[in-house]
Short mmCIF file of C-alpha atoms in Angstrom, two decimals:
data_model
loop_
_atom_site.label_atom_id
_atom_site.label_comp_id
_atom_site.label_asym_id
_atom_site.label_seq_id
_atom_site.Cartn_x
_atom_site.Cartn_y
_atom_site.Cartn_z
CA UNK A 1 -43.42 36.12 -21.60
CA UNK A 2 -44.10 39.93 -22.04
CA UNK A 3 -41.53 42.60 -22.53
CA UNK A 4 -41.75 43.63 -18.90
CA UNK A 5 -40.37 40.34 -17.45
CA UNK A 6 -36.73 40.77 -18.78
CA UNK A 7 -37.00 44.52 -18.00
CA UNK A 8 -37.72 43.99 -14.36
CA UNK A 9 -35.09 41.27 -14.21
CA UNK A 10 -32.63 43.82 -15.53
CA UNK A 11 -33.66 46.35 -12.91
CA UNK A 12 -33.12 43.70 -10.18
CA UNK A 13 -29.53 43.01 -11.46
CA UNK A 14 -28.98 46.78 -11.57
CA UNK A 15 -30.08 47.15 -8.00
CA UNK A 16 -27.74 44.34 -6.75
CA UNK A 17 -24.80 45.79 -8.84
CA UNK A 18 -25.24 49.35 -7.42
CA UNK A 19 -25.64 47.89 -3.96
CA UNK A 20 -22.22 46.20 -4.33
CA UNK A 21 -20.76 49.45 -5.71
CA UNK A 22 -22.11 51.42 -2.73
CA UNK A 23 -20.38 48.88 -0.48
CA UNK A 24 -17.14 49.50 -2.27
CA UNK A 25 -17.47 53.30 -2.02
CA UNK A 26 -18.28 53.03 1.74
CA UNK A 27 -15.03 50.94 2.29
CA UNK A 28 -12.93 53.29 0.30
CA UNK A 29 -14.15 56.40 2.19
CA UNK A 30 -14.58 54.82 5.60
CA UNK A 31 -12.33 57.35 7.12
CA UNK A 32 -14.70 60.17 6.16
CA UNK A 33 -17.57 58.66 8.18
CA UNK A 34 -18.74 60.40 11.41
CA UNK A 35 -20.79 57.48 12.59
CA UNK A 36 -19.71 54.25 10.73
CA UNK A 37 -22.40 52.19 12.52
CA UNK A 38 -25.08 54.33 11.02
CA UNK A 39 -23.59 54.02 7.56
CA UNK A 40 -23.45 50.20 7.85
CA UNK A 41 -27.04 50.12 9.15
CA UNK A 42 -28.14 52.11 6.11
CA UNK A 43 -26.27 49.80 3.78
CA UNK A 44 -27.93 46.80 5.51
CA UNK A 45 -31.36 48.45 5.05
CA UNK A 46 -30.60 48.99 1.35
CA UNK A 47 -29.74 45.27 1.01
CA UNK A 48 -32.95 44.16 2.69
CA UNK A 49 -34.96 46.51 0.41
CA UNK A 50 -33.18 45.22 -2.64
CA UNK A 51 -34.48 41.73 -1.90
CA UNK A 52 -37.94 43.00 -1.01
CA UNK A 53 -38.17 45.25 -4.15
CA UNK A 54 -36.94 42.43 -6.42
CA UNK A 55 -39.55 40.03 -5.06
CA UNK A 56 -42.28 42.77 -5.20
CA UNK A 57 -41.66 43.92 -8.74
CA UNK A 58 -41.36 40.38 -10.09
CA UNK A 59 -45.18 39.95 -9.50
CA UNK A 60 -47.35 41.98 -11.93
CA UNK A 61 -50.06 42.61 -9.41
CA UNK A 62 -47.55 44.31 -7.04
CA UNK A 63 -46.41 46.81 -9.56
CA UNK A 64 -48.53 49.65 -8.35
CA UNK A 65 -48.08 53.08 -7.11
CA UNK A 66 -48.10 51.74 -3.53
CA UNK A 67 -44.90 49.65 -4.07
CA UNK A 68 -43.27 52.43 -6.10
CA UNK A 69 -44.06 55.02 -3.41
CA UNK A 70 -42.55 52.80 -0.68
CA UNK A 71 -39.52 52.25 -2.92
CA UNK A 72 -38.96 55.98 -3.39
CA UNK A 73 -39.40 56.57 0.36
CA UNK A 74 -36.76 54.10 1.27
CA UNK A 75 -34.40 55.53 -1.44
CA UNK A 76 -34.82 59.13 -0.10
CA UNK A 77 -34.57 58.10 3.57
CA UNK A 78 -31.20 56.28 2.87
CA UNK A 79 -30.03 59.33 1.00
CA UNK A 80 -30.79 61.80 3.86
CA UNK A 81 -29.32 59.27 6.38
CA UNK A 82 -25.97 60.38 4.87
CA UNK A 83 -26.18 63.58 7.05
CA UNK A 84 -26.11 61.42 10.29
CA UNK A 85 -23.41 58.99 9.13
CA UNK A 86 -20.87 61.02 7.16
CA UNK A 87 -18.86 64.25 7.34
CA UNK A 88 -19.09 67.01 4.77
CA UNK A 89 -15.82 65.80 3.19
CA UNK A 90 -17.41 62.46 2.41
CA UNK A 91 -19.66 64.23 -0.18
CA UNK A 92 -16.65 65.57 -2.05
CA UNK A 93 -15.32 62.06 -2.42
CA UNK A 94 -18.44 60.06 -3.06
CA UNK A 95 -22.24 60.49 -3.66
CA UNK A 96 -24.64 60.13 -0.77
CA UNK A 97 -25.00 56.59 0.69
CA UNK A 98 -27.93 55.65 -1.54
CA UNK A 99 -25.99 57.14 -4.44
CA UNK A 100 -26.31 55.16 -7.67
CA UNK A 101 -28.63 52.68 -5.97
CA UNK A 102 -31.24 55.41 -5.93
CA UNK A 103 -31.50 54.96 -9.79
CA UNK A 104 -33.26 51.65 -9.32
CA UNK A 105 -36.29 53.39 -7.86
CA UNK A 106 -36.17 56.12 -10.52
CA UNK A 107 -36.08 53.61 -13.39
CA UNK A 108 -39.06 51.77 -11.76
CA UNK A 109 -40.87 55.01 -11.78
CA UNK A 110 -40.11 55.46 -15.45
CA UNK A 111 -41.97 52.19 -16.25
CA UNK A 112 -44.93 52.59 -13.87
CA UNK A 113 -45.50 56.32 -14.08
CA UNK A 114 -44.03 56.95 -17.50
CA UNK A 115 -41.62 59.69 -18.75
CA UNK A 116 -43.22 62.51 -16.90
CA UNK A 117 -43.20 60.65 -13.57
CA UNK A 118 -39.61 59.68 -14.18
CA UNK A 119 -38.65 63.21 -14.80
CA UNK A 120 -40.24 64.40 -11.66
CA UNK A 121 -38.48 61.81 -9.68
CA UNK A 122 -35.15 62.70 -11.23
CA UNK A 123 -35.69 66.42 -10.47
CA UNK A 124 -36.65 65.59 -6.87
CA UNK A 125 -33.42 63.63 -6.55
CA UNK A 126 -31.48 66.60 -7.62
CA UNK A 127 -33.32 68.92 -5.26
CA UNK A 128 -32.76 66.48 -2.36
CA UNK A 129 -29.08 66.14 -3.18
CA UNK A 130 -28.67 69.93 -3.16
CA UNK A 131 -30.69 70.10 0.12
CA UNK A 132 -28.49 67.58 1.76
CA UNK A 133 -25.27 69.34 0.79
CA UNK A 134 -26.59 72.64 2.05
CA UNK A 135 -27.69 71.04 5.35
CA UNK A 136 -24.21 69.31 5.78
CA UNK A 137 -22.44 72.48 4.56
CA UNK A 138 -20.78 70.43 1.86
CA UNK A 139 -19.41 71.76 -1.51
CA UNK A 140 -21.67 71.55 -4.51
CA UNK A 141 -19.46 70.29 -7.35
CA UNK A 142 -20.03 69.79 -11.15
CA UNK A 143 -20.32 66.08 -10.44
CA UNK A 144 -23.56 66.73 -8.59
CA UNK A 145 -25.21 68.37 -11.62
CA UNK A 146 -23.88 65.58 -13.99
CA UNK A 147 -25.41 62.96 -11.78
CA UNK A 148 -28.87 64.64 -11.85
CA UNK A 149 -28.69 65.17 -15.65
CA UNK A 150 -27.63 61.48 -16.29
CA UNK A 151 -30.44 60.22 -13.99
CA UNK A 152 -32.94 62.36 -15.75
CA UNK A 153 -31.86 61.29 -19.24
CA UNK A 154 -31.85 57.61 -18.28
CA UNK A 155 -35.30 57.81 -16.69
CA UNK A 156 -36.80 59.44 -19.80
CA UNK A 157 -35.31 56.95 -22.18
CA UNK A 158 -36.35 54.02 -20.19
CA UNK A 159 -39.83 55.49 -19.80
CA UNK A 160 -40.17 56.12 -23.54
CA UNK A 161 -38.83 52.69 -24.47
CA UNK A 162 -41.14 51.03 -22.01
CA UNK A 163 -44.08 52.76 -23.53
CA UNK A 164 -43.07 51.86 -27.05
CA UNK A 165 -42.44 48.20 -26.07
CA UNK A 166 -45.85 48.06 -24.37
CA UNK A 167 -47.57 49.32 -27.45
CA UNK A 168 -45.65 46.90 -29.73
CA UNK A 169 -46.58 43.95 -27.51
CA UNK A 170 -50.28 45.02 -27.63
CA UNK A 171 -50.21 45.30 -31.37
CA UNK A 172 -48.47 42.02 -31.69
CA UNK A 173 -51.21 40.34 -29.61
CA UNK A 174 -53.86 41.90 -31.79
CA UNK A 175 -52.06 40.68 -34.89
CA UNK A 176 -51.88 37.14 -33.48
CA UNK A 177 -55.56 37.24 -32.59
CA UNK A 178 -56.45 38.41 -36.05
CA UNK A 179 -54.34 35.69 -37.70
CA UNK A 180 -56.05 33.11 -35.52
CA UNK A 181 -59.44 34.28 -36.68
CA UNK A 182 -58.30 34.23 -40.32
CA UNK A 183 -57.16 30.61 -39.94
CA UNK A 184 -60.37 29.62 -38.25
CA UNK A 185 -62.30 31.28 -41.09
CA UNK A 186 -60.12 29.37 -43.66
CA UNK A 187 -61.03 26.09 -42.05
CA UNK A 188 -64.69 27.10 -41.90
CA UNK A 189 -64.55 27.93 -45.53
CA UNK A 190 -63.13 24.53 -46.36
CA UNK A 191 -65.87 22.84 -44.43
CA UNK A 192 -68.60 24.82 -46.27
CA UNK A 193 -66.88 24.20 -49.56
CA UNK A 194 -66.73 20.44 -49.08
CA UNK A 195 -70.40 20.25 -47.81
CA UNK A 196 -72.91 23.04 -48.41
CA UNK A 197 -71.48 24.31 -51.70
CA UNK A 198 -71.23 20.93 -53.31
CA UNK A 199 -75.03 20.24 -52.54
CA UNK A 200 -75.98 23.69 -54.00
CA UNK A 201 -73.95 23.09 -57.12
CA UNK A 202 -75.52 19.62 -57.56
CA UNK A 203 -79.03 21.10 -57.16
CA UNK A 204 -78.24 23.79 -59.64
CA UNK A 205 -76.92 21.34 -62.22
CA UNK A 206 -79.70 18.77 -61.78
CA UNK A 207 -82.34 21.50 -61.81
CA UNK A 208 -81.07 22.92 -65.10
CA UNK A 209 -81.00 19.36 -66.56
CA UNK A 210 -84.59 18.58 -65.37
CA UNK A 211 -86.20 21.87 -66.53
CA UNK A 212 -89.68 23.04 -65.51
CA UNK A 213 -90.15 24.01 -61.85
CA UNK A 214 -86.95 22.23 -61.02
CA UNK A 215 -85.00 24.71 -63.26
CA UNK A 216 -86.25 27.56 -61.09
CA UNK A 217 -85.08 25.78 -58.01
CA UNK A 218 -81.78 25.16 -59.72
CA UNK A 219 -81.49 28.73 -60.53
CA UNK A 220 -82.07 29.88 -56.91
CA UNK A 221 -79.61 27.19 -55.72
CA UNK A 222 -76.98 28.59 -58.18
CA UNK A 223 -77.57 32.14 -56.92
CA UNK A 224 -77.09 31.08 -53.34
CA UNK A 225 -73.99 29.17 -54.23
CA UNK A 226 -72.44 32.36 -55.75
CA UNK A 227 -73.41 34.40 -52.72
CA UNK A 228 -72.05 31.84 -50.31
CA UNK A 229 -68.81 31.62 -52.21
CA UNK A 230 -68.31 35.41 -52.13
CA UNK A 231 -69.14 35.33 -48.34
CA UNK A 232 -66.60 32.65 -47.46
CA UNK A 233 -63.96 34.00 -49.81
CA UNK A 234 -64.21 37.66 -48.57
CA UNK A 235 -61.38 38.55 -46.22
CA UNK A 236 -59.35 35.39 -46.66
CA UNK A 237 -55.60 35.89 -47.23
CA UNK A 238 -54.87 36.49 -50.83
CA UNK A 239 -51.76 35.78 -52.83
CA UNK A 240 -50.70 34.01 -55.93
CA UNK A 241 -53.21 31.26 -56.27
CA UNK A 242 -51.02 29.17 -58.46
CA UNK A 243 -47.65 29.82 -56.68
CA UNK A 244 -44.37 28.18 -57.57
CA UNK A 245 -46.06 24.87 -58.03
CA UNK A 246 -48.87 26.11 -60.27
CA UNK A 247 -49.69 24.33 -63.50
CA UNK A 248 -47.04 24.84 -66.02
CA UNK A 249 -48.63 24.29 -69.37
CA UNK A 250 -46.41 22.65 -71.96
CA UNK A 251 -43.62 22.03 -69.42
CA UNK A 252 -41.11 19.73 -71.26
CA UNK A 253 -40.41 16.45 -69.56
CA UNK A 254 -43.11 16.98 -66.90
CA UNK A 255 -43.33 14.06 -64.63
CA UNK A 256 -46.61 12.26 -65.23
CA UNK A 257 -47.47 14.33 -68.29
CA UNK A 258 -49.56 11.43 -69.59
CA UNK A 259 -51.65 11.50 -66.40
CA UNK A 260 -52.68 14.09 -63.76
CA UNK A 261 -55.16 15.04 -61.15
CA UNK A 262 -57.82 17.59 -60.44
CA UNK A 263 -58.23 18.95 -63.94
CA UNK A 264 -59.82 22.18 -62.95
CA UNK A 265 -60.88 23.86 -59.81
CA UNK A 266 -64.50 23.32 -58.85
CA UNK A 267 -66.90 22.29 -56.15
CA UNK A 268 -66.23 18.81 -54.74
CA UNK A 269 -68.87 16.41 -55.93
CA UNK A 270 -69.95 13.11 -54.70
CA UNK A 271 -66.69 11.19 -54.80
CA UNK A 272 -65.11 12.96 -51.96
CA UNK A 273 -68.29 12.68 -49.79
CA UNK A 274 -68.69 9.01 -50.61
CA UNK A 275 -65.16 8.05 -49.58
CA UNK A 276 -64.92 10.29 -46.56
CA UNK A 277 -65.34 9.15 -43.03
CA UNK A 278 -66.28 12.08 -40.81
CA UNK A 279 -65.44 10.15 -37.63
CA UNK A 280 -61.74 9.86 -38.50
CA UNK A 281 -61.38 13.12 -40.24
CA UNK A 282 -60.32 11.19 -43.39
CA UNK A 283 -62.47 13.14 -45.84
CA UNK A 284 -63.23 16.62 -46.66
CA UNK A 285 -65.37 17.07 -43.65
CA UNK A 286 -62.45 16.10 -41.53
CA UNK A 287 -60.76 19.31 -42.22
CA UNK A 288 -63.52 21.50 -40.87
CA UNK A 289 -63.55 23.20 -37.44
CA UNK A 290 -63.08 20.81 -34.65
CA UNK A 291 -60.84 18.45 -36.71
CA UNK A 292 -57.60 20.12 -35.55
CA UNK A 293 -56.71 17.81 -32.81
CA UNK A 294 -53.71 15.41 -32.70
CA UNK A 295 -54.58 11.92 -31.59
CA UNK A 296 -52.41 8.73 -31.71
CA UNK A 297 -50.62 8.16 -34.95
CA UNK A 298 -52.75 6.71 -37.75
CA UNK A 299 -51.95 4.83 -40.93
CA UNK A 300 -52.36 7.14 -43.88
CA UNK A 301 -52.70 4.18 -46.29
CA UNK A 302 -56.07 3.24 -44.83
CA UNK A 303 -57.53 6.73 -45.28
CA UNK A 304 -56.16 7.12 -48.86
CA UNK A 305 -57.34 3.69 -49.95
CA UNK A 306 -60.97 4.74 -49.31
CA UNK A 307 -60.75 6.59 -52.56
CA UNK A 308 -59.84 3.34 -54.51
CA UNK A 309 -62.38 2.36 -57.12
CA UNK A 310 -62.61 0.93 -60.67
CA UNK A 311 -61.28 4.23 -62.01
CA UNK A 312 -58.92 5.21 -59.21
CA UNK A 313 -55.80 3.18 -58.41
CA UNK A 314 -53.87 3.58 -55.20
CA UNK A 315 -50.29 2.56 -54.67
CA UNK A 316 -48.89 2.60 -51.22
CA UNK A 317 -45.88 1.15 -49.34
CA UNK A 318 -46.14 -2.30 -47.85
CA UNK A 319 -45.36 -0.89 -44.31
CA UNK A 320 -47.66 1.47 -42.45
CA UNK A 321 -47.33 5.22 -43.06
CA UNK A 322 -47.86 6.63 -39.67
CA UNK A 323 -48.76 10.27 -39.15
CA UNK A 324 -50.42 12.34 -36.45
CA UNK A 325 -54.18 12.11 -36.64
CA UNK A 326 -54.82 15.63 -37.80
CA UNK A 327 -51.99 15.58 -40.40
CA UNK A 328 -53.31 12.24 -41.87
CA UNK A 329 -56.96 13.44 -41.85
CA UNK A 330 -56.09 16.75 -43.57
CA UNK A 331 -53.77 15.19 -46.08
CA UNK A 332 -56.33 12.50 -47.00
CA UNK A 333 -58.95 15.27 -47.34
CA UNK A 334 -56.72 17.19 -49.81
CA UNK A 335 -56.19 14.06 -51.83
CA UNK A 336 -59.86 13.39 -51.94
CA UNK A 337 -60.58 16.92 -53.07
CA UNK A 338 -58.00 16.50 -55.86
CA UNK A 339 -59.79 13.18 -57.03
CA UNK A 340 -63.14 14.90 -56.72
CA UNK A 341 -61.92 17.52 -59.19
CA UNK A 342 -61.16 14.72 -61.57
CA UNK A 343 -64.73 13.36 -61.26
CA UNK A 344 -66.26 16.91 -61.65
CA UNK A 345 -64.17 18.22 -64.51
CA UNK A 346 -62.89 15.36 -66.53
CA UNK A 347 -64.86 13.27 -69.03
CA UNK A 348 -66.63 10.30 -67.56
CA UNK A 349 -64.55 7.30 -67.03
CA UNK A 350 -61.25 9.26 -66.72
CA UNK A 351 -58.62 7.20 -64.81
CA UNK A 352 -56.71 8.49 -61.88
CA UNK A 353 -53.71 7.18 -60.01
CA UNK A 354 -52.64 7.86 -56.41
CA UNK A 355 -49.03 7.23 -55.37
CA UNK A 356 -48.13 7.36 -51.69
CA UNK A 357 -44.40 7.62 -50.82
CA UNK A 358 -43.04 7.36 -47.31
CA UNK A 359 -39.79 9.32 -46.94
CA UNK A 360 -37.64 9.80 -43.83
CA UNK A 361 -38.48 13.54 -43.49
CA UNK A 362 -41.97 13.65 -44.87
CA UNK A 363 -44.67 12.01 -46.86
CA UNK A 364 -45.41 12.68 -50.65
CA UNK A 365 -48.72 11.91 -52.29
CA UNK A 366 -49.07 12.26 -56.12
CA UNK A 367 -52.43 12.31 -57.72
CA UNK A 368 -52.38 11.93 -61.59
CA UNK A 369 -55.11 11.72 -64.18
CA UNK A 370 -55.35 11.20 -67.94
CA UNK A 371 -57.81 14.09 -68.42
CA UNK A 372 -57.69 17.11 -70.64
CA UNK A 373 -55.32 19.03 -68.36
CA UNK A 374 -55.57 22.53 -66.98
CA UNK A 375 -55.80 25.42 -69.32
CA UNK A 376 -53.25 28.30 -68.70
CA UNK A 377 -54.58 30.74 -66.23
CA UNK A 378 -57.58 28.52 -65.13
CA UNK A 379 -56.44 28.32 -61.51
CA UNK A 380 -56.07 32.02 -61.29
CA UNK A 381 -59.51 32.55 -62.71
CA UNK A 382 -61.03 30.09 -60.32
CA UNK A 383 -59.43 31.75 -57.45
CA UNK A 384 -60.68 35.17 -58.55
CA UNK A 385 -64.22 33.79 -59.05
CA UNK A 386 -64.25 32.59 -55.33
CA UNK A 387 -63.92 28.92 -56.09
CA UNK A 388 -62.08 27.33 -53.23
CA UNK A 389 -61.50 23.89 -54.37
CA UNK A 390 -57.77 24.20 -55.04
CA UNK A 391 -57.13 27.43 -52.97
CA UNK A 392 -58.58 26.00 -49.74
CA UNK A 393 -59.56 22.35 -49.87
CA UNK A 394 -56.11 21.49 -51.18
CA UNK A 395 -53.53 24.24 -50.88
CA UNK A 396 -55.07 25.67 -47.68
CA UNK A 397 -54.99 22.30 -45.95
CA UNK A 398 -51.49 21.51 -47.01
CA UNK A 399 -50.21 24.93 -46.10
CA UNK A 400 -51.57 24.70 -42.64
CA UNK A 401 -49.60 21.33 -42.30
CA UNK A 402 -46.39 23.13 -43.28
CA UNK A 403 -46.32 21.33 -46.66
CA UNK A 404 -46.32 22.24 -50.33
CA UNK A 405 -48.51 21.63 -53.36
CA UNK A 406 -47.28 21.47 -56.89
CA UNK A 407 -49.37 21.31 -60.07
CA UNK A 408 -47.87 20.09 -63.28
CA UNK A 409 -50.20 20.09 -66.41
CA UNK A 410 -49.94 19.71 -70.08
CA UNK A 411 -53.15 20.68 -72.00
CA UNK A 412 -54.67 17.52 -73.49
CA UNK A 413 -52.26 15.19 -71.69
CA UNK A 414 -53.36 15.27 -68.09
CA UNK A 415 -52.44 16.86 -64.74
CA UNK A 416 -50.36 15.82 -61.76
CA UNK A 417 -50.75 17.17 -58.26
CA UNK A 418 -47.81 16.53 -55.89
CA UNK A 419 -48.57 17.06 -52.21
CA UNK A 420 -45.73 16.86 -49.68
CA UNK A 421 -45.99 17.39 -46.02
CA UNK A 422 -43.23 17.16 -43.23
CA UNK A 423 -43.40 14.65 -40.47
CA UNK A 424 -44.38 15.66 -36.95
CA UNK A 425 -47.37 17.57 -35.59
CA UNK A 426 -48.72 20.36 -37.81
CA UNK A 427 -48.12 23.99 -36.76
CA UNK A 428 -50.48 25.26 -34.01
CA UNK A 429 -53.25 27.64 -34.88
CA UNK A 430 -52.46 31.27 -34.28
CA UNK A 431 -48.71 30.71 -34.66
CA UNK A 432 -46.69 32.04 -37.48
CA UNK A 433 -47.65 31.04 -40.99
CA UNK A 434 -45.87 27.94 -41.97
CA UNK A 435 -43.31 28.51 -44.77
CA UNK A 436 -44.18 27.11 -48.13
CA UNK A 437 -43.15 27.42 -51.73
CA UNK A 438 -46.42 28.59 -53.06
#
């Protein structure tokens, strides 16, 4: 709902209230009427037009100069009808029959025509009021001037505020559109990171190991990997890549200090791809564009257990851990990305443990390994170098689910990644950024 909807509703209430006040003034000064039946006819016409104008302005396509012109014509006609209905004494006790009701048309002009149009309407009202009093040979009092000044000021203020509100609404729409594009780009970056970049990194490494012509191919693949990393990282939201939950080297009593996960940021290797099922969104590819739908609830245990192997142990509750399809797919992809970092950056044969905890208000997954741990500042360096393993494949996914990620690491003793997401459907794209502690 735009700003104009409550504004026009307020104008409708104002018209109705001023119509009632005009009725009160007519009753109070009934003795000063020359032709009461004319006055009552004018009041009835004002009531009919109040209903018509309320209906007309409620529809955006009708808010044009045509309706506004008709609105002003009716207001001025009811005003000049005072000459046929009342005596000169009436104008010394009350405003013309349309009186305060006329302001409804003036305020509508302020929104449709702007401040200048509103100012012109207010001045025309003052000129018409003076003309009416001259024609009826009625006294011109200080109240006449005050009424014109108040109408002029009110119209100018409403016109200005309507313009400011319209500009604010337009800028807000642009900001929402920009945010939606950034979120789409983040998801695309994750998809590229979990597919193309891992292949380029593998080709670069194997080429360097093979030597000869393969080394040149590996060198070219490495260059393309660097360029692609810079491309997908450019323009993404920046911030503290480690956050509140970043690795805290040497943290005393750190839970799982003997084990941890995802020793260092890097390109996902073959482990994540091997355990992923693109059809269910249960792997890294599941977090790419097109995976943001919410199907029937799925059991997170089944998707996480795909990572189980001789070196990866998975512990999960005995009962199903049901989550919306998108939430389960993205959470499983983040877990697989963390395990892939273990395979990529820890010594061969490093053990890892995955613990799935089902809580009333959310789900927590802990990934721990017994690798060398994360060196202080390594996550910040990886983020600055355009590596997206932790920043996007893990933190980005969990952030979009409204969850948090915490890294706890002791150099030489392993790392633990604790991922927690709330229950329910994840926030919609293009909405406000979910709150998080990182």
